[in-house]
Coordinates of C-alpha atoms and ligand atoms in Angstrom, one line a residue:
M1 CA 11.8 62.9 -19.6
C2 CA 11.7 66.7 -19.1
G3 CA 13.8 68.1 -16.2
I4 CA 13.6 71.3 -14.2
I5 CA 16.2 73.1 -12.2
G6 CA 15.8 76.5 -10.4
Y7 CA 18.3 78.3 -8.3
C8 CA 18.4 81.3 -5.9
G9 CA 21.7 82.0 -4.3
P10 CA 25.2 83.4 -4.6
K11 CA 26.9 80.7 -6.8
P12 CA 27.6 81.4 -10.5
M13 CA 24.1 81.1 -12.0
G14 CA 25.0 79.6 -15.4
E15 CA 27.2 77.0 -13.8
V16 CA 24.6 75.8 -11.3
L17 CA 21.9 75.6 -13.9
L18 CA 24.0 73.8 -16.5
E19 CA 25.4 71.4 -13.9
G20 CA 21.8 70.6 -12.7
L21 CA 20.7 70.0 -16.3
K22 CA 23.7 67.8 -16.9
R23 CA 22.8 65.6 -13.8
M24 CA 19.4 65.1 -15.3
E25 CA 20.6 64.2 -18.8
Y26 CA 20.0 60.5 -18.0
R27 CA 16.3 61.2 -18.0
G28 CA 16.3 61.6 -21.8
Y29 CA 15.8 64.9 -23.6
D30 CA 16.2 66.5 -26.9
S31 CA 16.7 70.2 -26.2
A32 CA 17.8 72.3 -23.2
G33 CA 17.7 75.9 -22.0
I34 CA 18.3 78.3 -19.2
A35 CA 16.9 81.7 -18.2
V36 CA 18.8 84.0 -15.8
R37 CA 17.1 87.0 -14.1
S38 CA 19.2 90.1 -13.5
N39 CA 18.1 93.7 -12.9
A40 CA 18.5 94.5 -16.6
E41 CA 16.6 91.6 -18.2
I42 CA 15.8 88.0 -18.2
T43 CA 18.4 86.3 -20.5
V44 CA 17.2 83.1 -22.2
I45 CA 19.5 80.8 -24.0
K46 CA 18.1 77.5 -25.4
R47 CA 19.1 75.0 -28.0
A48 CA 17.9 71.9 -29.7
G49 CA 20.3 69.0 -29.0
K50 CA 22.6 68.1 -26.2
I51 CA 23.6 70.2 -23.2
A52 CA 27.1 70.5 -24.6
T53 CA 25.5 72.6 -27.5
L54 CA 23.8 74.8 -24.9
R55 CA 27.0 75.2 -22.9
E56 CA 28.8 76.4 -26.1
A57 CA 26.0 78.9 -26.6
V58 CA 26.4 80.3 -23.1
Q59 CA 29.2 82.8 -23.5
G60 CA 31.1 83.6 -20.3
E61 CA 29.5 83.7 -16.9
L62 CA 25.8 84.7 -16.6
E63 CA 25.2 87.2 -13.8
G64 CA 21.9 87.0 -12.1
D65 CA 20.1 86.6 -8.8
C66 CA 18.0 83.6 -9.8
G67 CA 17.5 81.3 -12.7
I68 CA 15.7 78.4 -14.2
G69 CA 16.7 75.6 -16.5
H70 CA 15.0 72.8 -18.4
T71 CA 15.7 69.7 -20.4
R72 CA 12.8 69.0 -22.9
W73 CA 11.6 65.7 -24.3
A74 CA 9.4 66.9 -27.1
T75 CA 5.6 66.3 -26.9
H76 CA 3.9 69.3 -28.5
G77 CA 5.9 70.7 -31.3
G78 CA 9.2 69.4 -32.9
V79 CA 12.7 69.5 -31.6
T80 CA 13.7 73.2 -32.3
D81 CA 15.4 76.0 -30.5
E82 CA 12.0 77.9 -30.3
N83 CA 10.2 75.0 -28.7
A84 CA 12.9 74.4 -26.1
H85 CA 12.2 75.9 -22.6
P86 CA 12.3 78.4 -20.9
H87 CA 9.5 80.3 -22.5
L88 CA 9.0 84.1 -22.1
D89 CA 5.8 86.2 -22.3
A90 CA 5.7 88.7 -25.1
A91 CA 7.3 91.5 -23.1
G92 CA 10.1 89.3 -21.8
K93 CA 9.1 89.8 -18.2
V94 CA 8.2 86.3 -17.2
A95 CA 10.1 83.1 -17.9
I96 CA 8.8 79.7 -17.2
V97 CA 9.8 76.1 -17.5
H98 CA 7.2 73.3 -17.5
N99 CA 7.1 69.5 -17.2
G100 CA 3.9 67.7 -18.0
I101 CA 1.1 68.3 -20.5
I102 CA -1.4 71.2 -20.6
E103 CA -4.5 69.4 -22.0
N104 CA -6.5 72.6 -22.6
Y105 CA -3.7 74.6 -24.1
S106 CA -5.3 75.1 -27.5
V107 CA -8.4 76.8 -26.0
L108 CA -6.1 79.0 -23.8
R109 CA -3.9 79.7 -26.8
E110 CA -6.8 80.7 -29.0
K111 CA -8.2 83.1 -26.4
L112 CA -4.8 84.7 -25.9
A113 CA -4.2 84.9 -29.6
A114 CA -7.6 86.6 -30.0
E115 CA -6.4 89.2 -27.5
G116 CA -3.4 89.9 -29.7
V117 CA -0.7 87.7 -28.0
E118 CA 1.9 86.4 -30.4
F119 CA 3.3 83.0 -29.7
A120 CA 7.0 82.1 -30.3
S121 CA 6.7 78.3 -30.1
E122 CA 4.4 75.4 -30.9
T123 CA 4.4 74.2 -27.3
D124 CA 1.5 73.7 -24.9
S125 CA 3.7 75.3 -22.2
E126 CA 4.1 78.8 -23.6
V127 CA 0.5 79.7 -22.6
I128 CA 1.6 79.6 -19.0
A129 CA 4.1 82.4 -19.5
H130 CA 1.6 84.6 -21.2
L131 CA -1.1 84.0 -18.7
I132 CA 1.2 84.8 -15.7
A133 CA 2.2 88.0 -17.4
K134 CA -1.5 88.9 -18.0
L135 CA -2.6 88.2 -14.4
Y136 CA 0.6 89.6 -12.7
D137 CA -0.3 92.4 -10.3
G138 CA 2.9 92.8 -8.3
N139 CA 2.8 89.3 -6.7
L140 CA 4.3 86.4 -8.6
A141 CA 3.0 83.7 -6.3
A142 CA -0.5 85.1 -6.5
A143 CA -0.4 85.2 -10.3
V144 CA 0.9 81.6 -10.5
Q145 CA -1.8 80.6 -8.1
Q146 CA -4.5 82.0 -10.4
V147 CA -3.0 80.7 -13.6
V148 CA -2.6 77.1 -12.4
Q149 CA -6.3 77.0 -11.7
L150 CA -6.9 77.7 -15.4
L151 CA -4.8 74.8 -16.4
K152 CA -6.1 71.3 -17.1
G153 CA -3.5 68.5 -17.2
T154 CA -0.2 68.0 -15.5
Y155 CA 2.5 70.4 -14.5
G156 CA 5.6 71.0 -12.6
I157 CA 6.6 74.6 -13.2
A158 CA 9.3 77.1 -12.1
V159 CA 8.8 80.8 -12.8
T160 CA 10.8 84.0 -12.6
H161 CA 9.6 87.6 -13.1
I162 CA 11.7 90.6 -13.9
D163 CA 10.0 92.7 -11.2
E164 CA 10.8 90.2 -8.4
P165 CA 14.6 90.0 -7.9
G166 CA 15.9 86.8 -6.4
V167 CA 12.5 85.1 -6.3
L168 CA 11.3 81.9 -8.0
V169 CA 7.9 80.3 -7.7
G170 CA 7.2 76.6 -8.3
A171 CA 3.9 74.7 -8.5
R172 CA 3.0 71.1 -9.1
N173 CA 0.2 68.9 -10.3
G174 CA 1.0 65.4 -11.3
S175 CA 4.6 66.2 -12.2
P176 CA 7.3 66.0 -9.5
L177 CA 8.9 69.1 -8.0
V178 CA 11.2 69.2 -5.1
L179 CA 12.6 72.1 -3.1
G180 CA 16.3 71.8 -2.1
V181 CA 17.2 73.7 1.1
G182 CA 20.9 74.8 1.2
E183 CA 23.0 77.2 3.2
Q184 CA 21.9 80.7 1.9
E185 CA 20.7 79.0 -1.3
M186 CA 17.5 77.3 -2.4
F187 CA 16.8 75.1 -5.4
L188 CA 13.8 73.8 -7.3
A189 CA 14.1 70.6 -9.2
S190 CA 12.1 67.8 -10.8
D191 CA 14.6 65.3 -9.7
V192 CA 16.9 65.2 -6.6
T193 CA 19.9 64.2 -8.7
A194 CA 20.0 67.8 -10.0
I195 CA 20.6 69.2 -6.5
L196 CA 22.5 66.4 -4.8
G197 CA 25.9 68.2 -5.5
H198 CA 24.7 71.1 -3.3
T199 CA 22.3 69.9 -0.6
K200 CA 20.8 66.7 0.8
Q201 CA 17.8 68.5 2.4
A202 CA 14.7 68.1 0.3
I203 CA 11.0 69.1 0.6
Y204 CA 8.7 67.2 -1.8
L205 CA 5.8 69.3 -3.0
E206 CA 2.4 67.7 -3.3
D207 CA -0.1 68.3 -6.0
G208 CA -1.9 71.6 -5.5
E209 CA 1.0 73.2 -3.7
I210 CA 2.9 76.3 -4.6
V211 CA 6.3 77.3 -3.3
T212 CA 8.1 80.6 -3.3
I213 CA 11.8 80.6 -2.8
T214 CA 14.6 83.2 -2.2
A215 CA 18.2 82.4 -1.3
D216 CA 17.4 82.3 2.4
D217 CA 13.7 81.5 2.7
Y218 CA 10.9 79.5 1.3
R219 CA 7.1 79.5 1.8
T220 CA 4.7 76.7 0.7
T221 CA 1.0 77.3 0.3
D222 CA -2.0 75.6 -1.1
L223 CA -4.1 77.0 -4.0
Q224 CA -6.1 79.1 -1.5
S225 CA -2.9 80.8 -0.2
R226 CA -3.1 78.9 3.1
K227 CA 0.4 78.2 4.5
V228 CA 1.4 74.5 4.3
D229 CA 4.0 73.3 6.8
K230 CA 6.4 70.9 5.1
H231 CA 9.0 68.6 6.6
I232 CA 12.6 68.5 5.3
Q233 CA 13.7 65.0 4.3
I234 CA 17.3 64.0 4.0
I235 CA 18.1 62.5 0.6
N236 CA 19.8 59.2 1.3
W237 CA 21.9 59.0 -1.9
E238 CA 25.5 59.9 -2.1
L239 CA 27.0 62.1 -4.8
E240 CA 29.4 59.2 -5.9
E241 CA 26.3 57.1 -6.6
I242 CA 25.3 59.4 -9.4
E243 CA 28.8 59.5 -10.9
K244 CA 30.4 56.9 -13.2
G245 CA 33.2 56.0 -10.7
G246 CA 35.7 54.8 -13.4
Y247 CA 33.2 52.8 -15.5
R248 CA 32.6 53.8 -19.1
H249 CA 28.9 54.0 -18.8
F250 CA 26.3 54.2 -16.0
M251 CA 24.8 51.0 -17.4
E252 CA 28.1 49.1 -17.0
K253 CA 28.4 50.5 -13.4
E254 CA 24.9 49.5 -12.6
I255 CA 25.2 46.0 -14.0
F256 CA 28.3 45.5 -11.9
E257 CA 26.7 46.9 -8.7
Q258 CA 24.2 44.1 -8.6
P259 CA 25.8 41.9 -6.0
E260 CA 25.6 44.8 -3.6
S261 CA 22.2 46.2 -4.7
I262 CA 20.5 42.7 -4.4
L263 CA 22.1 42.4 -1.0
R264 CA 20.7 45.8 0.1
A265 CA 17.2 44.8 -1.1
M266 CA 17.2 41.8 1.2
Q267 CA 19.1 43.2 4.1
G268 CA 17.1 43.1 7.4
R269 CA 14.2 41.4 5.6
L270 CA 15.1 37.7 6.1
D271 CA 14.2 36.1 9.4
H272 CA 16.4 33.1 10.1
E273 CA 14.6 32.1 13.3
Y274 CA 11.3 31.6 11.6
A275 CA 12.6 31.1 8.1
T276 CA 10.4 33.8 6.7
G277 CA 10.5 37.3 5.3
H278 CA 9.9 40.6 7.1
L279 CA 8.6 43.7 5.3
G280 CA 7.6 46.4 7.7
G281 CA 6.3 48.8 5.1
L282 CA 3.4 46.7 3.9
N283 CA 1.1 48.2 6.5
M284 CA -0.8 44.9 6.6
S285 CA -1.8 42.9 9.7
K286 CA -1.1 39.2 10.1
K287 CA -4.8 38.6 9.6
E288 CA -4.9 40.6 6.4
L289 CA -1.9 38.7 5.1
L290 CA -3.6 35.4 6.0
D291 CA -6.8 36.4 4.4
L292 CA -5.1 37.3 1.1
E293 CA -6.7 35.5 -1.8
R294 CA -5.2 37.2 -4.8
V295 CA -2.2 39.2 -5.7
K296 CA -2.3 41.5 -8.7
I297 CA 0.6 43.3 -10.2
I298 CA 0.7 46.4 -12.4
A299 CA 3.8 47.9 -14.0
A300 CA 5.4 48.9 -17.3
G301 CA 8.5 47.8 -19.2
T302 CA 11.2 46.1 -17.2
S303 CA 9.2 46.4 -14.0
F304 CA 6.4 44.5 -15.7
Y305 CA 8.7 41.7 -16.4
A306 CA 9.9 41.6 -12.8
G307 CA 6.2 41.3 -11.9
L308 CA 5.8 38.4 -14.4
V309 CA 8.7 36.5 -12.8
A310 CA 7.1 37.1 -9.4
S311 CA 3.7 35.7 -10.6
Y312 CA 5.3 32.3 -11.3
L313 CA 6.9 32.4 -7.8
I314 CA 3.9 33.5 -5.9
E315 CA 1.7 30.9 -7.5
S316 CA 4.2 28.1 -7.2
I317 CA 5.3 28.5 -3.6
A318 CA 2.6 30.6 -2.0
R319 CA -0.2 29.0 -4.0
I320 CA -2.1 32.3 -4.3
P321 CA -3.4 33.3 -7.8
C322 CA -1.3 36.1 -9.2
T323 CA -2.0 38.1 -12.3
V324 CA 0.2 40.7 -13.9
E325 CA -1.1 43.5 -16.2
L326 CA 0.4 46.4 -18.1
A327 CA -0.5 49.4 -16.1
A328 CA -1.5 51.4 -19.2
E329 CA -4.2 48.8 -19.9
V330 CA -5.5 48.7 -16.4
R331 CA -6.8 52.3 -16.1
Y332 CA -9.1 52.2 -19.1
R333 CA -10.6 48.7 -18.8
N334 CA -12.6 49.6 -15.7
P335 CA -10.8 47.1 -13.5
I336 CA -12.7 44.9 -11.1
V337 CA -11.3 45.1 -7.6
E338 CA -11.9 41.9 -5.7
R339 CA -12.1 41.4 -1.9
N340 CA -9.0 40.1 -0.1
S341 CA -6.8 41.1 -3.0
I342 CA -3.8 43.3 -3.0
Y343 CA -2.1 45.1 -5.9
F344 CA 1.6 45.8 -6.3
A345 CA 2.5 48.8 -8.4
I346 CA 6.1 48.2 -9.4
S347 CA 8.1 51.2 -10.6
Q348 CA 11.8 52.0 -10.3
S349 CA 11.2 55.7 -10.7
G350 CA 7.9 55.8 -8.8
E351 CA 6.8 58.4 -11.3
T352 CA 5.6 56.4 -14.4
A353 CA 2.4 58.0 -15.5
D354 CA 0.8 54.8 -16.7
T355 CA 1.4 53.0 -13.4
L356 CA 0.5 56.0 -11.3
Y357 CA -2.8 56.6 -13.0
A358 CA -3.7 52.9 -12.9
M359 CA -2.9 52.9 -9.2
R360 CA -5.2 55.9 -8.6
E361 CA -8.0 54.3 -10.5
L362 CA -7.6 51.1 -8.5
Q363 CA -7.5 53.0 -5.2
R364 CA -10.7 54.9 -6.3
K365 CA -12.4 51.5 -6.5
G366 CA -11.2 50.6 -3.1
A367 CA -8.1 48.6 -3.9
R368 CA -5.1 48.4 -1.6
V369 CA -2.1 49.2 -3.7
L370 CA 1.4 48.7 -2.4
G371 CA 4.4 50.2 -4.2
I372 CA 7.6 48.5 -5.0
C373 CA 9.8 51.5 -5.8
N374 CA 13.4 52.7 -5.8
V375 CA 13.2 56.5 -5.7
V376 CA 12.3 57.5 -2.1
G377 CA 9.7 60.2 -1.9
A378 CA 8.5 59.7 -5.5
T379 CA 4.7 59.9 -6.2
I380 CA 3.9 56.2 -6.3
P381 CA 5.4 55.4 -2.9
R382 CA 3.9 58.5 -1.4
E383 CA 0.4 57.8 -2.7
S384 CA 0.4 54.0 -2.2
D385 CA -1.1 52.3 0.8
G386 CA 2.3 50.8 1.8
G387 CA 5.1 49.1 0.1
V388 CA 8.7 48.2 -0.2
Y389 CA 11.7 50.3 -1.2
I390 CA 14.2 48.3 -3.1
H391 CA 17.2 50.5 -2.2
S392 CA 19.1 50.0 -5.4
G393 CA 20.6 53.4 -5.2
P394 CA 20.2 55.8 -8.1
E395 CA 19.7 54.1 -11.5
I396 CA 21.0 56.6 -14.0
A397 CA 21.3 54.6 -17.2
V398 CA 18.0 54.7 -19.1
A399 CA 18.0 50.9 -19.5
S400 CA 17.0 49.4 -16.2
T401 CA 19.3 46.7 -14.8
K402 CA 19.9 46.7 -11.1
A403 CA 16.4 47.8 -10.3
F404 CA 15.1 44.7 -12.0
T405 CA 17.1 42.3 -9.8
S406 CA 16.2 44.3 -6.7
Q407 CA 12.5 44.3 -7.6
L408 CA 12.8 40.5 -7.9
T409 CA 14.5 40.4 -4.5
A410 CA 11.8 42.4 -2.8
L411 CA 9.1 40.2 -4.4
Y412 CA 10.9 37.0 -3.5
V413 CA 11.0 38.2 0.2
F414 CA 7.3 39.0 0.0
T415 CA 6.5 35.6 -1.5
L416 CA 8.5 33.8 1.2
L417 CA 6.5 35.7 3.9
I418 CA 3.1 34.7 2.5
A419 CA 4.2 31.2 1.6
R420 CA 5.4 30.5 5.1
M421 CA 2.0 31.6 6.4
R422 CA 0.4 29.0 4.2
H423 CA 1.8 25.7 2.8
M424 CA 5.6 26.2 3.0
S425 CA 7.4 24.2 5.7
Y426 CA 10.1 25.6 8.0
E427 CA 12.7 23.4 6.2
A428 CA 11.6 24.6 2.7
G429 CA 11.6 28.2 4.1
M430 CA 15.1 27.8 5.4
M431 CA 16.3 26.4 2.1
F432 CA 14.7 29.4 0.3
V433 CA 16.3 31.9 2.7
Q434 CA 19.7 30.3 2.1
A435 CA 19.2 30.2 -1.6
L436 CA 18.3 33.8 -1.7
E437 CA 21.2 34.8 0.4
E438 CA 23.6 33.1 -2.0
V439 CA 22.3 35.1 -4.9
P440 CA 24.7 38.1 -4.6
D441 CA 27.8 35.8 -4.7
Q442 CA 26.4 33.9 -7.6
V443 CA 25.7 37.1 -9.5
A444 CA 29.3 38.2 -8.8
K445 CA 30.4 34.9 -10.4
V446 CA 28.3 35.6 -13.5
L447 CA 29.8 39.1 -13.7
N448 CA 33.2 37.4 -14.1
L449 CA 32.0 36.1 -17.4
A450 CA 31.9 39.6 -18.9
P451 CA 34.9 39.2 -21.2
A452 CA 33.5 36.0 -22.7
I453 CA 30.1 37.6 -23.2
A454 CA 31.8 40.6 -24.9
E455 CA 33.3 38.2 -27.4
I456 CA 30.0 36.6 -28.1
A457 CA 28.5 40.1 -28.6
H458 CA 31.3 40.9 -31.0
K459 CA 30.4 37.7 -33.0
Y460 CA 26.7 38.5 -33.3
H461 CA 26.5 42.3 -33.3
E462 CA 25.7 42.5 -37.0
A463 CA 22.5 40.4 -36.7
R464 CA 19.4 42.6 -37.3
N465 CA 16.9 40.3 -35.5
F466 CA 17.2 38.2 -32.4
L467 CA 14.9 35.8 -30.5
F468 CA 15.2 35.3 -26.8
L469 CA 13.6 32.1 -25.6
G470 CA 12.9 30.8 -22.1
R471 CA 10.3 28.8 -20.2
G472 CA 8.6 28.8 -16.9
I473 CA 9.9 31.3 -14.4
N474 CA 12.6 32.2 -16.9
Y475 CA 10.2 33.0 -19.7
P476 CA 9.8 36.6 -18.5
V477 CA 13.6 36.8 -18.3
A478 CA 13.6 36.2 -22.1
F479 CA 11.3 39.2 -22.5
E480 CA 13.6 41.3 -20.4
G481 CA 16.7 40.2 -22.4
A482 CA 15.0 41.1 -25.6
L483 CA 13.9 44.5 -24.3
K484 CA 17.5 45.3 -23.2
L485 CA 18.9 44.5 -26.6
K486 CA 16.2 46.5 -28.4
E487 CA 16.6 49.6 -26.2
I488 CA 20.3 50.1 -26.4
S489 CA 21.5 48.4 -29.5
Y490 CA 18.4 49.1 -31.7
I491 CA 18.5 45.5 -32.9
H492 CA 15.0 44.0 -33.3
A493 CA 14.6 41.4 -30.6
E494 CA 11.6 39.4 -29.4
G495 CA 11.1 37.3 -26.3
Y496 CA 9.0 34.1 -26.6
S497 CA 8.3 31.0 -24.6
A498 CA 10.7 28.5 -26.2
A499 CA 7.6 26.3 -26.7
E500 CA 5.8 28.9 -28.6
V501 CA 8.4 29.2 -31.4
K502 CA 7.0 26.3 -33.4
H503 CA 3.6 28.1 -33.4
G504 CA 4.9 30.8 -35.7
P505 CA 8.2 32.5 -34.9
I506 CA 10.1 29.5 -36.3
A507 CA 9.4 31.0 -39.7
L508 CA 11.9 33.7 -38.8
I509 CA 14.7 31.2 -38.1
S510 CA 17.6 31.4 -40.5
P511 CA 21.4 31.7 -40.2
D512 CA 20.9 35.5 -39.9
T513 CA 18.4 35.4 -37.0
P514 CA 20.2 34.0 -33.9
S515 CA 18.3 32.7 -30.9
L516 CA 19.4 33.0 -27.3
F517 CA 18.0 30.2 -25.2
L518 CA 17.8 30.2 -21.4
V519 CA 18.4 26.6 -20.3
P520 CA 18.5 26.4 -16.5
D521 CA 18.7 23.0 -14.8
D522 CA 15.1 22.8 -13.8
A523 CA 12.1 20.7 -14.6
L524 CA 11.7 22.2 -18.1
R525 CA 15.3 21.6 -19.2
E526 CA 14.6 18.7 -21.5
K527 CA 11.7 20.5 -23.1
V528 CA 13.9 23.5 -23.8
I529 CA 16.6 21.3 -25.3
S530 CA 14.0 19.9 -27.7
N531 CA 13.0 23.4 -28.7
M532 CA 16.7 24.2 -29.2
K533 CA 17.0 21.2 -31.5
E534 CA 14.1 22.4 -33.6
V535 CA 15.9 25.7 -34.2
K536 CA 19.2 24.0 -34.9
A537 CA 17.5 21.8 -37.5
R538 CA 16.5 24.9 -39.4
N539 CA 20.1 26.3 -39.5
G540 CA 19.4 28.8 -36.7
Q541 CA 22.4 30.0 -34.7
V542 CA 22.0 29.3 -31.0
I543 CA 23.5 31.0 -28.0
A544 CA 22.7 29.1 -24.8
V545 CA 22.8 30.3 -21.3
C546 CA 23.0 27.1 -19.3
V547 CA 24.5 25.8 -16.0
E548 CA 28.1 25.0 -15.7
D549 CA 29.0 21.5 -16.8
D550 CA 25.9 21.1 -19.0
H551 CA 27.8 19.5 -21.8
E552 CA 24.7 18.4 -23.6
V553 CA 23.6 21.9 -24.1
A554 CA 27.2 23.1 -24.9
A555 CA 27.5 20.5 -27.6
L556 CA 24.2 21.7 -29.3
A557 CA 24.7 25.4 -29.1
D558 CA 27.0 27.5 -31.2
D559 CA 28.0 29.6 -28.2
V560 CA 27.4 29.0 -24.6
I561 CA 27.4 31.1 -21.4
M562 CA 27.7 28.9 -18.3
V563 CA 26.2 30.2 -15.1
P564 CA 26.5 28.7 -11.6
R565 CA 24.0 26.0 -10.6
V566 CA 21.5 27.5 -8.2
H567 CA 18.2 26.7 -6.4
E568 CA 15.8 26.3 -9.3
L569 CA 13.8 29.4 -8.4
M570 CA 16.9 31.6 -8.3
Y571 CA 17.7 31.2 -12.0
P572 CA 16.0 34.4 -13.0
F573 CA 18.8 36.3 -11.2
V574 CA 21.7 34.5 -12.7
M575 CA 20.1 34.3 -16.2
T576 CA 19.4 38.0 -16.3
I577 CA 22.9 39.2 -15.8
P578 CA 24.4 37.6 -19.1
L579 CA 21.5 39.2 -21.0
Q580 CA 22.2 42.6 -19.6
L581 CA 25.9 42.2 -20.4
F582 CA 25.2 40.9 -23.9
A583 CA 23.0 43.9 -24.7
Y584 CA 25.6 46.3 -23.3
Y585 CA 28.5 44.9 -25.3
T586 CA 26.5 44.6 -28.4
A587 CA 25.5 48.3 -28.1
L588 CA 29.2 49.1 -27.5
E589 CA 30.2 47.2 -30.7
L590 CA 27.6 49.3 -32.6
G591 CA 28.8 52.6 -31.1
R592 CA 25.4 53.3 -29.6
D593 CA 24.7 56.0 -27.0
V594 CA 24.4 53.3 -24.2
D595 CA 23.2 55.5 -21.3
Q596 CA 20.8 57.6 -23.3
P597 CA 19.5 55.6 -26.2
R598 CA 17.5 57.4 -28.9
N599 CA 13.9 58.4 -28.2
L600 CA 13.9 57.0 -24.7
A601 CA 13.4 58.6 -21.4
K602 CA 14.3 57.3 -17.9
S603 CA 11.0 58.1 -16.3
V604 CA 8.0 58.3 -18.5
T605 CA 5.7 60.8 -17.0
V606 CA 3.2 61.1 -19.8
E607 CA 0.6 58.5 -20.7
Ligands
F6R1 C1 13.6 49.4 -19.6 C2 13.1 50.6 -19.0 C3 11.6 50.8 -19.1 C4 11.1 51.0 -17.7 C5 9.6 51.4 -17.7 C6 9.0 51.5 -16.3 O1 15.0 49.3 -19.5 O2 13.8 51.3 -18.4 O3 11.0 49.9 -19.8 O4 11.2 49.8 -17.0 O5 9.5 52.7 -18.3 O6 9.7 52.4 -15.5 P1 9.5 52.4 -14.0 O7 10.0 51.2 -13.4 O8 10.3 53.6 -13.5 O9 8.0 52.6 -13.7

């Protein structure tokens, strides 16, 4: 979604801002702009469209002592140059960039308009620039402090004023803002990837905090001007991790990184001596874990499907009831928090508004909510009552891939831990540990199938509809496969339980609507084969993902992707990879923008 960069320092201003925006491109956006302050004026250049278009509009080097930049994902007002950020006040003295939504903007706008202020855009954000100009009395931080108290909604903002050379002010409420501390240079950003090329020292602002930066100093306060002491944290991502490293797309790179990312998610968390899992960050005593009667999971999108897979696992081997709900639905249904239950909020970005607000609602009602997140220092892990980092490394492609398998890994370790405290024997625990440890190698083997999967994608890329069908623990994997295909190829795809097809979706079956079946060698294999026959009998084309040497399935299917035979609970890992590759190669065939598919944003910070 929207991205913010701000810079105070000696480097070429335009370059630093444009580079920061480029690094945040992956978040999804539809326009971009920068504002550079110099002694003469604040120069604003902004364009609808890609950063390449903005770069073309920036003629030569922009001289200045500080600057701000923004990528906008339209909410209030269409995708136009005028609606792009930064926004100026009427006199051109204040420039602001804003992430989030100002809910009371129309009231504020009407009041300002009644005072004669003319608006240049349709956005909710522009009111902030006019209000700061109005309340400015020689101290930008003080004006920002007053203005944010008039705002209802969410914001991360960065502001510059013509009368304050080399000064930027930032503030946050519900929309991330991080301060980057460099050598004789300071940054503001909504996302650490924007500053990673310059510094690894970060200070994460909390809601209700205001920061003032110059090239060599910073000051953080609360809304009452009281100084807040903040700790510098070291960003543990490397610059190479946010670059493509020879791959055509970030998505391709991230798919192929999975043997290592899955390994990282389990490293140091498997205890061979006692055949169990170890997760230090849960902040739960042994007694609390033993008393646990219910696990509930909230999440959105791909993270939701990881939760669904985990619910099968938790119920089958830990024998604890586990329910999974879309986070967006939880907040407004007045959720009932039961005793001896825990919630997991699963979120790659740790910033998804639906998940964050549901988490806060649950915490308000006394729930213990644990985060399963990737981005260190994001809002969900910071506000949760404990949790697990999945350590996938930065996930840049909008379509989530490696985070999914790492979320599964963390949830598998958690399940092992609580299962071993209950019904699971040492021997079964040891088998589970070994099976999990074999997953990275098995995933590497599946990745070797990429050329064959590319050929299958070539054969089917003209289909306009697809069904993805699985059962049991692999049923949510079918959802995930359908979501991947929809997101990046724009082909309509639905995930179903293979058993459910005969209850309605079978009406869709025709030679033009292929079905992709997941057929692991587990207790439901025979049933899935029957479901496959039902589709074949109606002239449906079938792609089957089955285990190597499953000649029966191979003989039935039109095309087959054969994955290694694994422990029956580990199939979600090896069955997911072909679906990610299939979506990727199909999108390539169709010439889609794989890493930044239309209309999508990497981290969805609005409800
Ligand atoms: C799918 C995808 C989205 C996200 C969803 C939740 O490829 O990327 O469906 O999974 O927006 O995002 P997080 O996990 O960041 O909360």
